[in-house]
CSV table of C-alpha atoms in Angstrom, one decimal:
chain,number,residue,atom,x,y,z
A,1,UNK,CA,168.1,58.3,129.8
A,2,UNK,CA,165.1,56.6,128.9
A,3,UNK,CA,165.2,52.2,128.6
A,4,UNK,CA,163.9,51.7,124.5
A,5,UNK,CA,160.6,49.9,124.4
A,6,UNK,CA,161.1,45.8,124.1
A,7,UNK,CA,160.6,45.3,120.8
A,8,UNK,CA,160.1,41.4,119.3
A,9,UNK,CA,158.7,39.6,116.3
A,10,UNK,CA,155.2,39.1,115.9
A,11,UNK,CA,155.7,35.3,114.7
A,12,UNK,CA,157.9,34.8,117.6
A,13,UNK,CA,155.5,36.6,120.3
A,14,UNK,CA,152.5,34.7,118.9
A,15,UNK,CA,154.5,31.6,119.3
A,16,UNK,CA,155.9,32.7,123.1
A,17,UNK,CA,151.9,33.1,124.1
A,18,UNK,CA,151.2,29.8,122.6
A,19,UNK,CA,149.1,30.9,120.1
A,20,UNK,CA,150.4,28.7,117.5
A,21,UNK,CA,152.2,25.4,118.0
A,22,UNK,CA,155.3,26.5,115.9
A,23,UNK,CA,156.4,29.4,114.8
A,24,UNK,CA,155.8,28.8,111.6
A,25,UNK,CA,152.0,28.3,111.8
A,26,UNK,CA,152.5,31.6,113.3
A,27,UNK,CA,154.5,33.1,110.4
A,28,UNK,CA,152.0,31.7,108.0
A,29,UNK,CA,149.1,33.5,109.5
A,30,UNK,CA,150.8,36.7,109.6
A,31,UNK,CA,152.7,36.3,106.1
A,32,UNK,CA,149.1,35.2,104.5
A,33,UNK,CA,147.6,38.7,105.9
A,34,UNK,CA,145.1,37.7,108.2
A,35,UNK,CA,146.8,39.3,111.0
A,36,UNK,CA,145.5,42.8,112.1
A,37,UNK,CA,147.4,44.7,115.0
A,38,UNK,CA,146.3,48.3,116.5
A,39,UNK,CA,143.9,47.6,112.8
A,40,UNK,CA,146.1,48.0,110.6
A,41,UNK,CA,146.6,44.7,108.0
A,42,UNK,CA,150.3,43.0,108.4
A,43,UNK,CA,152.0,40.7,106.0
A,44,UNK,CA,155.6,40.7,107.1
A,45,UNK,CA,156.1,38.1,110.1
A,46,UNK,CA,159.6,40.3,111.1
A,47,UNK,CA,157.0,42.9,112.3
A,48,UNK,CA,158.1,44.3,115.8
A,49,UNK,CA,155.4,44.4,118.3
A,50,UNK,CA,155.5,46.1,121.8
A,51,UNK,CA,153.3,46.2,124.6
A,52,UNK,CA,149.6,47.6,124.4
A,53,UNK,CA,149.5,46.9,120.8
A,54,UNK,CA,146.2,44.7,120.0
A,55,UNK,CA,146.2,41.9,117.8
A,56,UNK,CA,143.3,40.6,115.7
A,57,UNK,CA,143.6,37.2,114.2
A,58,UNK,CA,141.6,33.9,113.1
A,59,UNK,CA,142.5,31.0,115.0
A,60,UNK,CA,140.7,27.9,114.5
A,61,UNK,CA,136.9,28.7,114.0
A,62,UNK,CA,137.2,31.8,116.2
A,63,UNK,CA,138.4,35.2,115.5
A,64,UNK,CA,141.0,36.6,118.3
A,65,UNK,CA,141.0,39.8,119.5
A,66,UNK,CA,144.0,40.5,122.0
A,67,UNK,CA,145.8,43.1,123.7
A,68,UNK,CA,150.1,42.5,124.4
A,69,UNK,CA,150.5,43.2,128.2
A,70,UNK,CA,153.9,42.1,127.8
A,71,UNK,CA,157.0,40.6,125.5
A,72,UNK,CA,157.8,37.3,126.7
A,73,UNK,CA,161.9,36.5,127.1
A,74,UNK,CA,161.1,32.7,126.4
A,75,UNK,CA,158.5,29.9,125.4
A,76,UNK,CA,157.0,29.1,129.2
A,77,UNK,CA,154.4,26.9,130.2
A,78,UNK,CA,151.0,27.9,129.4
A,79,UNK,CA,150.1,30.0,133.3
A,80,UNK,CA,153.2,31.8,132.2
A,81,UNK,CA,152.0,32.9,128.6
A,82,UNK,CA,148.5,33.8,129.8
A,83,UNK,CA,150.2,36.6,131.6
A,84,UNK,CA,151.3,38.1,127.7
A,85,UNK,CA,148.1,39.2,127.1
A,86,UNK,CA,144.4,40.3,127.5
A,87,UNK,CA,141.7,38.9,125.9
A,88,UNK,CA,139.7,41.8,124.8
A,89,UNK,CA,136.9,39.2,123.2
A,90,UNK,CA,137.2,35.3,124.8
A,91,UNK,CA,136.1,32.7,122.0
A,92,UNK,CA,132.5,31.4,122.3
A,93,UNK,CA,131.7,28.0,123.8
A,94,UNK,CA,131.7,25.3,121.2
A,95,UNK,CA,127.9,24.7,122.1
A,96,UNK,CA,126.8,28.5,120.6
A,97,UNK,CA,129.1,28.1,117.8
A,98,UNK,CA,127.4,25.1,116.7
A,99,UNK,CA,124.0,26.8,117.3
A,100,UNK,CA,124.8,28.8,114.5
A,101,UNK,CA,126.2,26.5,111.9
A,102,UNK,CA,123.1,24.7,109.9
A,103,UNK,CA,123.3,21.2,110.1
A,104,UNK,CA,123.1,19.2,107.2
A,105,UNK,CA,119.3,16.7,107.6
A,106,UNK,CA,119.9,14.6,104.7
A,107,UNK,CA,121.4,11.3,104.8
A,108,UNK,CA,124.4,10.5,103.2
A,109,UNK,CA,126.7,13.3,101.9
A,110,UNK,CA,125.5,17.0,101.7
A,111,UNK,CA,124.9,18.3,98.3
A,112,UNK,CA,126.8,20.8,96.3
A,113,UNK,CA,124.4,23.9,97.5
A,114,UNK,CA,124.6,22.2,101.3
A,115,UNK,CA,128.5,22.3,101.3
A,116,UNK,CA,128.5,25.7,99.9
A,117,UNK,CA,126.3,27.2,102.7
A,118,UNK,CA,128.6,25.3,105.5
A,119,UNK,CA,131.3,27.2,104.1
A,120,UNK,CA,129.8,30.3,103.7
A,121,UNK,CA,128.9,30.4,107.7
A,122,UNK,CA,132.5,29.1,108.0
A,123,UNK,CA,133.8,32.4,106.7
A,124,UNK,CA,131.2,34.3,108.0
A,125,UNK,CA,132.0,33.5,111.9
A,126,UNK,CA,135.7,34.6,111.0
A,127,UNK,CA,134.9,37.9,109.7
């Protein structure tokens, strides 16, 4: 007989790789839809995932794309959790990412129209 794939939580996997600090920030990204895996949209944080599934996710100002090499048994330190997964796309250095955010030249506070084209290139860089 063959073993059953290891089967465990997305919230709970996302939190073993240290994705998240808690496991609920990790429940809230997956309940809240913004969590993709193989590209297929999940909103249910007791979704089981197994090894080779990939995973597409906003964290921070970047957009993660990564592949499970293997279901964690516990929380470890972080050269423990690296071996989890692959990053298919590494985040961008922070110095490119603020190449392409426009700056605002003005003095003072930004206008209306300035703080609604930072936040349009805000959501742009996690699409």
């Amino acid at each position: 007989m063959t073993e059953p794939a290891q089967k465990l939580r997305i919230d709970k996997w996302l939190w073993h790789a240290r994705f998240f600090k808690t496991r609920s920030l990790a429940a809230k990204i997956v309940s809240g839809g913004k969590l993709r895996v193989n590209g297929q949209p999940i909103s249910k944080p007791a979704y089981m995932v197994t090894a080779l599934d990939v995973l597409t996710f906003p964290q921070a100002n970047d957009v993660r794309v990564i592949k499970v090499l293997a279901i964690g048994e516990r929380r470890g330190p972080a050269p423990e959790a690296q071996l989890l997964y692959d990053d298919l796309d590494p985040p961008k250095p922070r110095e490119a990412i603020a190449e392409q955010v426009p700056r605002f030249e003005g003095k003072g506070r930004p206008t209306k129209k300035d703080r609604r084209a930072l936040q349009q290139t805000r959501t742009d860089l996690l699409e």
